[in-house]
PDB file of C-alpha atoms and ligand atoms in Angstrom:
ATOM      1  CA  MET A   1     -18.483 119.631 121.357  1.00  0.00           C
ATOM      2  CA  ASN A   2     -15.896 118.480 123.873  1.00  0.00           C
ATOM      3  CA  PHE A   3     -15.543 119.937 127.358  1.00  0.00           C
ATOM      4  CA  ALA A   4     -12.662 120.631 129.698  1.00  0.00           C
ATOM      5  CA  THR A   5     -13.179 120.541 133.452  1.00  0.00           C
ATOM      6  CA  LEU A   6     -11.762 123.562 135.266  1.00  0.00           C
ATOM      7  CA  ASN A   7     -10.055 123.228 138.667  1.00  0.00           C
ATOM      8  CA  ASN A   8     -13.340 123.961 140.498  1.00  0.00           C
ATOM      9  CA  GLY A   9     -15.343 121.359 138.568  1.00  0.00           C
ATOM     10  CA  VAL A  10     -16.950 123.812 136.116  1.00  0.00           C
ATOM     11  CA  GLU A  11     -17.150 122.448 132.563  1.00  0.00           C
ATOM     12  CA  VAL A  12     -16.205 124.592 129.590  1.00  0.00           C
ATOM     13  CA  PRO A  13     -16.558 123.848 125.867  1.00  0.00           C
ATOM     14  CA  VAL A  14     -12.977 123.629 124.559  1.00  0.00           C
ATOM     15  CA  LEU A  15     -13.812 125.638 121.439  1.00  0.00           C
ATOM     16  CA  GLY A  16     -15.452 129.030 121.839  1.00  0.00           C
ATOM     17  CA  LEU A  17     -16.162 132.113 119.779  1.00  0.00           C
ATOM     18  CA  GLY A  18     -13.936 135.190 120.112  1.00  0.00           C
ATOM     19  CA  THR A  19     -15.862 138.431 119.721  1.00  0.00           C
ATOM     20  CA  TYR A  20     -13.336 141.269 119.565  1.00  0.00           C
ATOM     21  CA  ASN A  21     -14.374 143.405 116.543  1.00  0.00           C
ATOM     22  CA  ILE A  22     -16.975 140.802 115.575  1.00  0.00           C
ATOM     23  CA  GLY A  23     -19.338 143.511 114.316  1.00  0.00           C
ATOM     24  CA  ARG A  24     -19.326 147.228 113.589  1.00  0.00           C
ATOM     25  CA  SER A  25     -22.830 147.718 114.988  1.00  0.00           C
ATOM     26  CA  ASP A  26     -24.900 146.061 117.697  1.00  0.00           C
ATOM     27  CA  ASP A  27     -26.966 144.392 114.967  1.00  0.00           C
ATOM     28  CA  GLU A  28     -23.877 142.873 113.372  1.00  0.00           C
ATOM     29  CA  VAL A  29     -22.678 141.606 116.752  1.00  0.00           C
ATOM     30  CA  TYR A  30     -26.126 140.196 117.520  1.00  0.00           C
ATOM     31  CA  ASN A  31     -26.327 138.403 114.157  1.00  0.00           C
ATOM     32  CA  ALA A  32     -22.830 136.928 114.487  1.00  0.00           C
ATOM     33  CA  ILE A  33     -23.646 135.499 117.933  1.00  0.00           C
ATOM     34  CA  ARG A  34     -27.017 134.117 116.806  1.00  0.00           C
ATOM     35  CA  SER A  35     -25.314 132.465 113.827  1.00  0.00           C
ATOM     36  CA  ALA A  36     -22.622 130.928 116.056  1.00  0.00           C
ATOM     37  CA  LEU A  37     -25.191 129.607 118.538  1.00  0.00           C
ATOM     38  CA  ASP A  38     -27.236 128.139 115.663  1.00  0.00           C
ATOM     39  CA  LEU A  39     -24.088 126.392 114.435  1.00  0.00           C
ATOM     40  CA  GLY A  40     -23.482 124.789 117.833  1.00  0.00           C
ATOM     41  CA  TYR A  41     -21.129 127.193 119.616  1.00  0.00           C
ATOM     42  CA  ARG A  42     -21.793 127.128 123.353  1.00  0.00           C
ATOM     43  CA  HIS A  43     -18.904 129.258 124.563  1.00  0.00           C
ATOM     44  CA  ILE A  44     -18.645 133.010 123.916  1.00  0.00           C
ATOM     45  CA  ASP A  45     -15.655 135.172 124.883  1.00  0.00           C
ATOM     46  CA  THR A  46     -16.210 138.888 125.405  1.00  0.00           C
ATOM     47  CA  ALA A  47     -14.796 141.699 127.557  1.00  0.00           C
ATOM     48  CA  ALA A  48     -15.984 145.017 128.948  1.00  0.00           C
ATOM     49  CA  MET A  49     -13.384 146.647 126.691  1.00  0.00           C
ATOM     50  CA  TYR A  50     -14.941 145.170 123.493  1.00  0.00           C
ATOM     51  CA  GLY A  51     -18.081 147.270 124.016  1.00  0.00           C
ATOM     52  CA  ASN A  52     -20.318 144.435 122.813  1.00  0.00           C
ATOM     53  CA  GLU A  53     -21.646 142.803 125.987  1.00  0.00           C
ATOM     54  CA  ALA A  54     -25.183 144.178 125.526  1.00  0.00           C
ATOM     55  CA  PRO A  55     -25.864 142.737 122.021  1.00  0.00           C
ATOM     56  CA  ILE A  56     -24.147 139.487 123.025  1.00  0.00           C
ATOM     57  CA  GLY A  57     -26.392 139.151 126.057  1.00  0.00           C
ATOM     58  CA  LYS A  58     -29.452 139.927 123.927  1.00  0.00           C
ATOM     59  CA  ALA A  59     -28.473 137.269 121.366  1.00  0.00           C
ATOM     60  CA  ILE A  60     -28.031 134.697 124.150  1.00  0.00           C
ATOM     61  CA  ARG A  61     -31.365 135.578 125.789  1.00  0.00           C
ATOM     62  CA  GLU A  62     -33.234 135.408 122.481  1.00  0.00           C
ATOM     63  CA  SER A  63     -31.523 132.248 121.203  1.00  0.00           C
ATOM     64  CA  GLY A  64     -33.977 129.887 122.878  1.00  0.00           C
ATOM     65  CA  ILE A  65     -31.022 127.929 124.280  1.00  0.00           C
ATOM     66  CA  GLY A  66     -30.979 127.345 128.046  1.00  0.00           C
ATOM     67  CA  ARG A  67     -28.704 129.759 129.882  1.00  0.00           C
ATOM     68  CA  GLU A  68     -26.891 126.898 131.612  1.00  0.00           C
ATOM     69  CA  GLU A  69     -25.950 125.425 128.210  1.00  0.00           C
ATOM     70  CA  ILE A  70     -23.901 128.489 127.210  1.00  0.00           C
ATOM     71  CA  PHE A  71     -20.538 129.391 128.752  1.00  0.00           C
ATOM     72  CA  VAL A  72     -19.846 133.137 128.801  1.00  0.00           C
ATOM     73  CA  THR A  73     -16.538 134.799 129.638  1.00  0.00           C
ATOM     74  CA  THR A  74     -16.054 138.504 130.206  1.00  0.00           C
ATOM     75  CA  LYS A  75     -13.129 140.524 131.526  1.00  0.00           C
ATOM     76  CA  LEU A  76     -12.132 143.277 133.930  1.00  0.00           C
ATOM     77  CA  TRP A  77     -10.317 146.137 132.162  1.00  0.00           C
ATOM     78  CA  GLY A  78      -7.086 147.623 133.552  1.00  0.00           C
ATOM     79  CA  SER A  79      -8.406 151.143 134.185  1.00  0.00           C
ATOM     80  CA  ASP A  80     -10.985 149.639 136.556  1.00  0.00           C
ATOM     81  CA  VAL A  81      -8.202 147.733 138.300  1.00  0.00           C
ATOM     82  CA  LEU A  82      -6.326 151.021 138.779  1.00  0.00           C
ATOM     83  CA  LYS A  83      -9.468 152.697 140.170  1.00  0.00           C
ATOM     84  CA  GLY A  84     -10.064 149.810 142.594  1.00  0.00           C
ATOM     85  CA  ASN A  85     -13.406 149.330 140.823  1.00  0.00           C
ATOM     86  CA  ALA A  86     -13.425 145.563 140.206  1.00  0.00           C
ATOM     87  CA  ARG A  87     -16.810 145.006 141.833  1.00  0.00           C
ATOM     88  CA  GLY A  88     -18.379 148.015 140.069  1.00  0.00           C
ATOM     89  CA  ALA A  89     -17.008 146.896 136.683  1.00  0.00           C
ATOM     90  CA  PHE A  90     -18.271 143.371 137.289  1.00  0.00           C
ATOM     91  CA  GLU A  91     -21.762 144.700 138.135  1.00  0.00           C
ATOM     92  CA  GLN A  92     -21.716 146.766 134.945  1.00  0.00           C
ATOM     93  CA  SER A  93     -20.821 143.705 132.831  1.00  0.00           C
ATOM     94  CA  MET A  94     -23.581 141.750 134.598  1.00  0.00           C
ATOM     95  CA  HIS A  95     -26.038 144.553 133.810  1.00  0.00           C
ATOM     96  CA  LYS A  96     -25.031 144.797 130.126  1.00  0.00           C
ATOM     97  CA  LEU A  97     -25.021 141.046 129.531  1.00  0.00           C
ATOM     98  CA  ASP A  98     -28.194 140.544 131.598  1.00  0.00           C
ATOM     99  CA  ILE A  99     -27.893 136.762 131.616  1.00  0.00           C
ATOM    100  CA  GLY A 100     -28.110 136.152 135.365  1.00  0.00           C
ATOM    101  CA  TYR A 101     -24.500 135.141 136.012  1.00  0.00           C
ATOM    102  CA  ILE A 102     -21.104 135.023 134.340  1.00  0.00           C
ATOM    103  CA  ASP A 103     -19.381 131.698 133.801  1.00  0.00           C
ATOM    104  CA  LEU A 104     -15.823 132.986 133.796  1.00  0.00           C
ATOM    105  CA  TYR A 105     -14.586 136.423 134.859  1.00  0.00           C
ATOM    106  CA  LEU A 106     -10.990 137.256 133.893  1.00  0.00           C
ATOM    107  CA  VAL A 107      -8.526 139.973 134.818  1.00  0.00           C
ATOM    108  CA  HIS A 108      -7.884 141.234 131.268  1.00  0.00           C
ATOM    109  CA  TRP A 109      -4.197 142.230 131.748  1.00  0.00           C
ATOM    110  CA  PRO A 110      -1.727 142.215 134.625  1.00  0.00           C
ATOM    111  CA  VAL A 111      -1.660 145.820 135.862  1.00  0.00           C
ATOM    112  CA  ARG A 112       1.809 146.620 137.135  1.00  0.00           C
ATOM    113  CA  GLY A 113       1.799 146.883 140.923  1.00  0.00           C
ATOM    114  CA  ASN A 114      -1.775 145.548 141.089  1.00  0.00           C
ATOM    115  CA  HIS A 115      -1.470 142.153 139.411  1.00  0.00           C
ATOM    116  CA  VAL A 116      -1.726 140.331 142.764  1.00  0.00           C
ATOM    117  CA  SER A 117      -3.958 142.684 144.787  1.00  0.00           C
ATOM    118  CA  VAL A 118      -6.717 142.608 142.120  1.00  0.00           C
ATOM    119  CA  TRP A 119      -7.060 138.917 142.852  1.00  0.00           C
ATOM    120  CA  PHE A 120      -8.463 139.636 146.336  1.00  0.00           C
ATOM    121  CA  ASP A 121     -11.386 141.481 144.686  1.00  0.00           C
ATOM    122  CA  MET A 122     -11.778 138.683 142.127  1.00  0.00           C
ATOM    123  CA  GLN A 123     -11.975 136.106 144.934  1.00  0.00           C
ATOM    124  CA  LYS A 124     -14.767 138.107 146.591  1.00  0.00           C
ATOM    125  CA  ILE A 125     -16.681 138.173 143.293  1.00  0.00           C
ATOM    126  CA  PHE A 126     -16.241 134.405 142.993  1.00  0.00           C
ATOM    127  CA  LEU A 127     -17.409 133.821 146.584  1.00  0.00           C
ATOM    128  CA  SER A 128     -20.542 135.896 145.860  1.00  0.00           C
ATOM    129  CA  GLY A 129     -21.520 133.175 143.353  1.00  0.00           C
ATOM    130  CA  ALA A 130     -22.207 135.604 140.492  1.00  0.00           C
ATOM    131  CA  ALA A 131     -19.157 134.318 138.570  1.00  0.00           C
ATOM    132  CA  LYS A 132     -18.898 130.527 138.422  1.00  0.00           C
ATOM    133  CA  ALA A 133     -15.128 130.701 137.860  1.00  0.00           C
ATOM    134  CA  ILE A 134     -12.439 133.396 137.918  1.00  0.00           C
ATOM    135  CA  GLY A 135      -9.167 133.599 136.076  1.00  0.00           C
ATOM    136  CA  LEU A 136      -6.538 135.690 134.387  1.00  0.00           C
ATOM    137  CA  SER A 137      -5.508 136.876 130.983  1.00  0.00           C
ATOM    138  CA  ASN A 138      -2.076 137.838 129.693  1.00  0.00           C
ATOM    139  CA  TYR A 139      -0.332 136.747 132.895  1.00  0.00           C
ATOM    140  CA  LEU A 140       3.261 135.660 132.310  1.00  0.00           C
ATOM    141  CA  LYS A 141       4.901 133.006 134.471  1.00  0.00           C
ATOM    142  CA  HIS A 142       6.399 135.582 136.838  1.00  0.00           C
ATOM    143  CA  HIS A 143       2.979 137.221 137.347  1.00  0.00           C
ATOM    144  CA  LEU A 144       1.448 133.817 138.100  1.00  0.00           C
ATOM    145  CA  GLU A 145       4.221 132.929 140.531  1.00  0.00           C
ATOM    146  CA  ASP A 146       3.593 136.153 142.486  1.00  0.00           C
ATOM    147  CA  LEU A 147      -0.155 135.555 142.516  1.00  0.00           C
ATOM    148  CA  MET A 148       0.009 131.884 143.496  1.00  0.00           C
ATOM    149  CA  LYS A 149       1.861 132.813 146.710  1.00  0.00           C
ATOM    150  CA  GLU A 150      -1.146 134.867 147.872  1.00  0.00           C
ATOM    151  CA  ALA A 151      -4.180 133.238 146.248  1.00  0.00           C
ATOM    152  CA  SER A 152      -6.751 131.273 148.210  1.00  0.00           C
ATOM    153  CA  VAL A 153      -8.682 130.526 144.985  1.00  0.00           C
ATOM    154  CA  VAL A 154      -6.426 129.096 142.257  1.00  0.00           C
ATOM    155  CA  PRO A 155      -7.167 130.846 138.930  1.00  0.00           C
ATOM    156  CA  ALA A 156      -9.227 128.564 136.700  1.00  0.00           C
ATOM    157  CA  VAL A 157      -7.865 129.883 133.381  1.00  0.00           C
ATOM    158  CA  ASN A 158      -5.054 131.979 131.920  1.00  0.00           C
ATOM    159  CA  GLN A 159      -6.050 133.335 128.503  1.00  0.00           C
ATOM    160  CA  VAL A 160      -2.960 134.392 126.519  1.00  0.00           C
ATOM    161  CA  GLU A 161      -1.862 135.051 122.955  1.00  0.00           C
ATOM    162  CA  LEU A 162      -1.035 131.610 121.641  1.00  0.00           C
ATOM    163  CA  HIS A 163      -0.616 130.245 118.100  1.00  0.00           C
ATOM    164  CA  PRO A 164       2.052 128.296 116.184  1.00  0.00           C
ATOM    165  CA  TYR A 165       4.296 131.397 115.977  1.00  0.00           C
ATOM    166  CA  LEU A 166       4.044 131.827 119.785  1.00  0.00           C
ATOM    167  CA  ILE A 167       3.622 128.393 121.342  1.00  0.00           C
ATOM    168  CA  GLN A 168       4.327 129.449 124.964  1.00  0.00           C
ATOM    169  CA  GLN A 169       5.396 125.943 126.036  1.00  0.00           C
ATOM    170  CA  GLU A 170       6.920 127.007 129.360  1.00  0.00           C
ATOM    171  CA  LEU A 171       3.823 128.969 130.336  1.00  0.00           C
ATOM    172  CA  ILE A 172       1.541 126.087 129.355  1.00  0.00           C
ATOM    173  CA  ASP A 173       3.637 123.677 131.418  1.00  0.00           C
ATOM    174  CA  TYR A 174       3.512 126.013 134.427  1.00  0.00           C
ATOM    175  CA  CYS A 175      -0.272 126.321 134.075  1.00  0.00           C
ATOM    176  CA  ALA A 176      -0.696 122.546 133.795  1.00  0.00           C
ATOM    177  CA  GLU A 177       1.444 121.951 136.916  1.00  0.00           C
ATOM    178  CA  ASN A 178      -0.697 124.411 138.872  1.00  0.00           C
ATOM    179  CA  GLY A 179      -4.191 123.414 137.744  1.00  0.00           C
ATOM    180  CA  ILE A 180      -4.688 126.521 135.580  1.00  0.00           C
ATOM    181  CA  ARG A 181      -6.263 125.832 132.174  1.00  0.00           C
ATOM    182  CA  PRO A 182      -4.496 127.682 129.324  1.00  0.00           C
ATOM    183  CA  GLU A 183      -6.668 129.380 126.717  1.00  0.00           C
ATOM    184  CA  ALA A 184      -5.484 130.759 123.364  1.00  0.00           C
ATOM    185  CA  TRP A 185      -6.410 134.209 122.115  1.00  0.00           C
ATOM    186  CA  SER A 186      -5.683 134.976 118.466  1.00  0.00           C
ATOM    187  CA  PRO A 187      -5.401 131.200 117.977  1.00  0.00           C
ATOM    188  CA  LEU A 188      -5.318 131.704 114.187  1.00  0.00           C
ATOM    189  CA  GLY A 189      -2.639 134.377 114.454  1.00  0.00           C
ATOM    190  CA  SER A 190      -5.319 137.072 113.859  1.00  0.00           C
ATOM    191  CA  SER A 191      -5.311 139.231 110.741  1.00  0.00           C
ATOM    192  CA  LYS A 192      -1.848 140.524 111.741  1.00  0.00           C
ATOM    193  CA  THR A 193       0.089 137.391 110.642  1.00  0.00           C
ATOM    194  CA  ARG A 194       0.224 135.221 107.512  1.00  0.00           C
ATOM    195  CA  LEU A 195      -0.062 132.072 109.629  1.00  0.00           C
ATOM    196  CA  LEU A 196      -2.857 130.648 107.482  1.00  0.00           C
ATOM    197  CA  ASP A 197      -0.470 130.650 104.467  1.00  0.00           C
ATOM    198  CA  GLU A 198       2.328 128.873 106.345  1.00  0.00           C
ATOM    199  CA  PRO A 199       3.593 126.032 104.064  1.00  0.00           C
ATOM    200  CA  VAL A 200       4.035 123.498 106.917  1.00  0.00           C
ATOM    201  CA  LEU A 201       0.407 124.026 107.892  1.00  0.00           C
ATOM    202  CA  VAL A 202      -0.821 123.962 104.300  1.00  0.00           C
ATOM    203  CA  GLU A 203       0.892 120.578 103.873  1.00  0.00           C
ATOM    204  CA  LEU A 204      -0.715 119.208 107.065  1.00  0.00           C
ATOM    205  CA  ALA A 205      -4.095 120.545 105.949  1.00  0.00           C
ATOM    206  CA  GLU A 206      -3.763 118.680 102.639  1.00  0.00           C
ATOM    207  CA  LYS A 207      -2.698 115.504 104.445  1.00  0.00           C
ATOM    208  CA  HIS A 208      -5.737 115.581 106.761  1.00  0.00           C
ATOM    209  CA  ASN A 209      -8.141 116.981 104.175  1.00  0.00           C
ATOM    210  CA  LYS A 210      -8.859 119.898 106.507  1.00  0.00           C
ATOM    211  CA  SER A 211      -8.300 123.649 106.338  1.00  0.00           C
ATOM    212  CA  VAL A 212      -5.244 125.317 107.866  1.00  0.00           C
ATOM    213  CA  ALA A 213      -7.485 126.978 110.478  1.00  0.00           C
ATOM    214  CA  GLN A 214      -8.842 123.561 111.469  1.00  0.00           C
ATOM    215  CA  ILE A 215      -5.304 122.144 111.805  1.00  0.00           C
ATOM    216  CA  ILE A 216      -4.284 125.007 114.104  1.00  0.00           C
ATOM    217  CA  LEU A 217      -7.407 124.704 116.252  1.00  0.00           C
ATOM    218  CA  ARG A 218      -6.958 120.930 116.548  1.00  0.00           C
ATOM    219  CA  TRP A 219      -3.320 121.486 117.587  1.00  0.00           C
ATOM    220  CA  ASN A 220      -4.564 123.667 120.457  1.00  0.00           C
ATOM    221  CA  LEU A 221      -7.018 121.030 121.614  1.00  0.00           C
ATOM    222  CA  GLU A 222      -4.360 118.287 121.441  1.00  0.00           C
ATOM    223  CA  ARG A 223      -2.217 120.394 123.800  1.00  0.00           C
ATOM    224  CA  GLY A 224      -5.056 120.833 126.313  1.00  0.00           C
ATOM    225  CA  VAL A 225      -5.540 124.458 125.304  1.00  0.00           C
ATOM    226  CA  ILE A 226      -9.003 126.015 124.949  1.00  0.00           C
ATOM    227  CA  ALA A 227      -9.287 128.089 121.740  1.00  0.00           C
ATOM    228  CA  ILE A 228     -11.571 131.038 120.937  1.00  0.00           C
ATOM    229  CA  PRO A 229     -11.228 131.865 117.219  1.00  0.00           C
ATOM    230  CA  LYS A 230     -13.175 134.930 116.100  1.00  0.00           C
ATOM    231  CA  SER A 231     -15.156 134.931 112.894  1.00  0.00           C
ATOM    232  CA  SER A 232     -17.991 137.168 111.782  1.00  0.00           C
ATOM    233  CA  SER A 233     -18.753 134.867 108.861  1.00  0.00           C
ATOM    234  CA  PRO A 234     -21.153 131.940 109.355  1.00  0.00           C
ATOM    235  CA  GLU A 235     -19.093 129.870 106.855  1.00  0.00           C
ATOM    236  CA  ARG A 236     -15.846 130.350 108.762  1.00  0.00           C
ATOM    237  CA  GLN A 237     -17.600 129.915 112.116  1.00  0.00           C
ATOM    238  CA  ALA A 238     -18.827 126.525 110.841  1.00  0.00           C
ATOM    239  CA  GLU A 239     -15.338 125.644 109.598  1.00  0.00           C
ATOM    240  CA  ASN A 240     -13.718 126.539 112.931  1.00  0.00           C
ATOM    241  CA  ILE A 241     -16.033 124.386 114.996  1.00  0.00           C
ATOM    242  CA  ALA A 242     -15.630 121.293 112.764  1.00  0.00           C
ATOM    243  CA  VAL A 243     -12.502 120.024 114.504  1.00  0.00           C
ATOM    244  CA  PHE A 244     -13.811 117.071 116.467  1.00  0.00           C
ATOM    245  CA  ASP A 245     -13.630 114.388 113.764  1.00  0.00           C
ATOM    246  CA  PHE A 246      -9.864 114.033 113.368  1.00  0.00           C
ATOM    247  CA  ARG A 247      -6.642 113.846 115.401  1.00  0.00           C
ATOM    248  CA  LEU A 248      -3.101 115.055 114.811  1.00  0.00           C
ATOM    249  CA  SER A 249      -0.227 112.626 115.341  1.00  0.00           C
ATOM    250  CA  GLN A 250       2.680 113.408 117.676  1.00  0.00           C
ATOM    251  CA  PRO A 251       4.985 114.112 114.678  1.00  0.00           C
ATOM    252  CA  ASP A 252       2.312 116.489 113.275  1.00  0.00           C
ATOM    253  CA  ILE A 253       2.196 118.305 116.618  1.00  0.00           C
ATOM    254  CA  GLU A 254       5.985 118.555 116.754  1.00  0.00           C
ATOM    255  CA  LYS A 255       6.083 119.969 113.216  1.00  0.00           C
ATOM    256  CA  ILE A 256       3.664 122.692 114.289  1.00  0.00           C
ATOM    257  CA  ASN A 257       5.605 123.342 117.511  1.00  0.00           C
ATOM    258  CA  SER A 258       8.734 123.875 115.413  1.00  0.00           C
ATOM    259  CA  LEU A 259       7.118 126.955 113.785  1.00  0.00           C
ATOM    260  CA  ASP A 260       7.523 128.855 117.058  1.00  0.00           C
ATOM    261  CA  LYS A 261       9.366 132.139 116.669  1.00  0.00           C
ATOM    262  CA  ASN A 262       8.195 133.823 119.861  1.00  0.00           C
ATOM    263  CA  HIS A 263       6.271 136.297 117.694  1.00  0.00           C
ATOM    264  CA  ARG A 264       3.667 138.416 119.482  1.00  0.00           C
ATOM    265  CA  THR A 265       1.001 140.328 117.577  1.00  0.00           C
ATOM    266  CA  GLY A 266      -0.197 141.953 120.781  1.00  0.00           C
ATOM    267  CA  ILE A 267       1.573 144.088 123.344  1.00  0.00           C
ATOM    268  CA  HIS A 268       4.035 142.377 125.699  1.00  0.00           C
ATOM    269  CA  PRO A 269       2.259 141.895 129.062  1.00  0.00           C
ATOM    270  CA  ASP A 270       5.131 143.605 130.906  1.00  0.00           C
ATOM    271  CA  LYS A 271       4.716 146.715 128.732  1.00  0.00           C
ATOM    272  CA  ILE A 272       0.971 147.357 128.964  1.00  0.00           C
ATOM    273  CA  GLU A 273      -0.125 150.750 130.355  1.00  0.00           C
ATOM    274  CA  PHE A 274      -3.601 151.928 131.321  1.00  0.00           C
TER     275      PHE A 274
HETATM  276  N1  NAP B 301      -7.428 138.488 126.395  1.00  0.00           N
HETATM  277  C1  NAP B 301      -6.942 139.286 125.492  1.00  0.00           C
HETATM  278  O1  NAP B 301      -6.139 140.193 125.776  1.00  0.00           O
HETATM  279  C2  NAP B 301      -7.339 139.106 124.072  1.00  0.00           C
HETATM  280  C3  NAP B 301      -6.639 139.774 123.061  1.00  0.00           C
HETATM  281  C4  NAP B 301      -7.045 139.574 121.748  1.00  0.00           C
HETATM  282  C5  NAP B 301      -8.094 138.710 121.475  1.00  0.00           C
HETATM  283  N2  NAP B 301      -8.777 138.097 122.492  1.00  0.00           N
HETATM  284  C6  NAP B 301      -9.926 137.180 122.231  1.00  0.00           C
HETATM  285  O2  NAP B 301      -9.508 136.182 121.316  1.00  0.00           O
HETATM  286  C7  NAP B 301     -10.388 136.173 120.207  1.00  0.00           C
HETATM  287  C8  NAP B 301      -9.700 135.677 118.959  1.00  0.00           C
HETATM  288  O3  NAP B 301      -8.579 136.448 118.638  1.00  0.00           O
HETATM  289  P1  NAP B 301      -8.515 137.402 117.341  1.00  0.00           P
HETATM  290  O4  NAP B 301      -9.884 137.839 116.991  1.00  0.00           O
HETATM  291  O5  NAP B 301      -7.498 138.442 117.650  1.00  0.00           O
HETATM  292  O6  NAP B 301      -7.852 136.501 116.236  1.00  0.00           O
HETATM  293  P2  NAP B 301      -8.107 135.056 115.545  1.00  0.00           P
HETATM  294  O7  NAP B 301      -9.309 134.412 116.103  1.00  0.00           O
HETATM  295  O8  NAP B 301      -6.798 134.357 115.591  1.00  0.00           O
HETATM  296  O9  NAP B 301      -8.321 135.466 114.045  1.00  0.00           O
HETATM  297  C9  NAP B 301      -9.427 136.202 113.611  1.00  0.00           C
HETATM  298  C10 NAP B 301      -9.203 136.556 112.147  1.00  0.00           C
HETATM  299  O10 NAP B 301      -9.133 135.372 111.356  1.00  0.00           O
HETATM  300  C11 NAP B 301     -10.210 135.375 110.397  1.00  0.00           C
HETATM  301  N3  NAP B 301     -10.702 133.992 110.359  1.00  0.00           N
HETATM  302  C12 NAP B 301     -11.440 133.346 111.282  1.00  0.00           C
HETATM  303  N4  NAP B 301     -11.658 132.073 110.930  1.00  0.00           N
HETATM  304  C13 NAP B 301     -11.041 131.897 109.745  1.00  0.00           C
HETATM  305  C14 NAP B 301     -10.924 130.799 108.852  1.00  0.00           C
HETATM  306  N5  NAP B 301     -11.463 129.618 109.143  1.00  0.00           N
HETATM  307  N6  NAP B 301     -10.215 130.984 107.697  1.00  0.00           N
HETATM  308  C15 NAP B 301      -9.661 132.184 107.405  1.00  0.00           C
HETATM  309  N7  NAP B 301      -9.743 133.267 108.199  1.00  0.00           N
HETATM  310  C16 NAP B 301     -10.431 133.123 109.364  1.00  0.00           C
HETATM  311  C17 NAP B 301     -11.220 136.376 110.894  1.00  0.00           C
HETATM  312  O11 NAP B 301     -11.918 136.976 109.844  1.00  0.00           O
HETATM  313  P3  NAP B 301     -13.530 136.799 109.660  1.00  0.00           P
HETATM  314  O12 NAP B 301     -14.165 137.334 110.908  1.00  0.00           O
HETATM  315  O13 NAP B 301     -13.826 137.623 108.454  1.00  0.00           O
HETATM  316  O14 NAP B 301     -13.773 135.336 109.462  1.00  0.00           O
HETATM  317  C18 NAP B 301     -10.312 137.401 111.585  1.00  0.00           C
HETATM  318  O15 NAP B 301      -9.741 138.286 110.636  1.00  0.00           O
HETATM  319  C19 NAP B 301     -10.856 137.632 120.145  1.00  0.00           C
HETATM  320  O16 NAP B 301     -11.965 137.807 119.298  1.00  0.00           O
HETATM  321  C20 NAP B 301     -11.104 137.894 121.591  1.00  0.00           C
HETATM  322  O17 NAP B 301     -12.328 137.305 122.007  1.00  0.00           O
HETATM  323  C21 NAP B 301      -8.398 138.264 123.778  1.00  0.00           C
END
């Protein structure tokens, strides 16, 4: 596993496991996390909104792996932002996960009118030491520009929808210039696109003797982007983590970049309502 160093010195495995809809029951969630940890995953992405923090925490506690070896992200949901309940929501996530501390706490979406003020609560949570890093999710460049004018703690991460149909180059460049690490959600295009059948990617997969998913994940890493593919299947979890034994060339990367069509599977961050 390779690591990226966040702007406050915290190290994060560059490939993590997404967990949205990873299981229909707590047992399924638990088993998927145990399988991922057995396979070598050391970075788990969850959120209060996914309703799976408790079985994830249980799987981590019972894995036999040292707490400090596993990087755990969870997120503050928009309705709690609206209620001014950031600290209460954070305490609830801490209680459900029950793993002592949270590695990375993210604002899940920019809440219109509150996308800057929420950061003051996030900074207090960070200063309490219970979250080792704080960051954002789904912030566009204009949201980040507003926030950066007021922030005393620079966000460590911005987790956004990012895949070859939505390469977000301008946002990535802005993040890089400001010390914010970009992270890709739906890195494989989720089940809502046919990205894995894309002929350009199939050709690259054949050339490198890798799967299309592995090509896409490697492309993220080559761009300095952390990726959190979700899989409930141990076989596909193993496939997705086996991306550290090959490199893409610059022309390969440019071919993938050229697939961009600014296609979002998720809601536009300016349109979200809570
Ligand atoms: N911050 C946010 O607002 C936000 C929004 C959405 C998602 N996320 C995070 O990002 C994570 C990943 O995004 P996502 O779950 O939407 O999409 P994704 O990781 O791009 O794709 C997941 C889909 O691809 C399948 N898959 C996984 N590996 C595969 C492989 N090697 N070959 C073929 N199919 C494969 C999965 O099915 P199987 O499970 O059957 O393998 C699942 O249907 C989420 O789980 C969540 O943690 C964050």
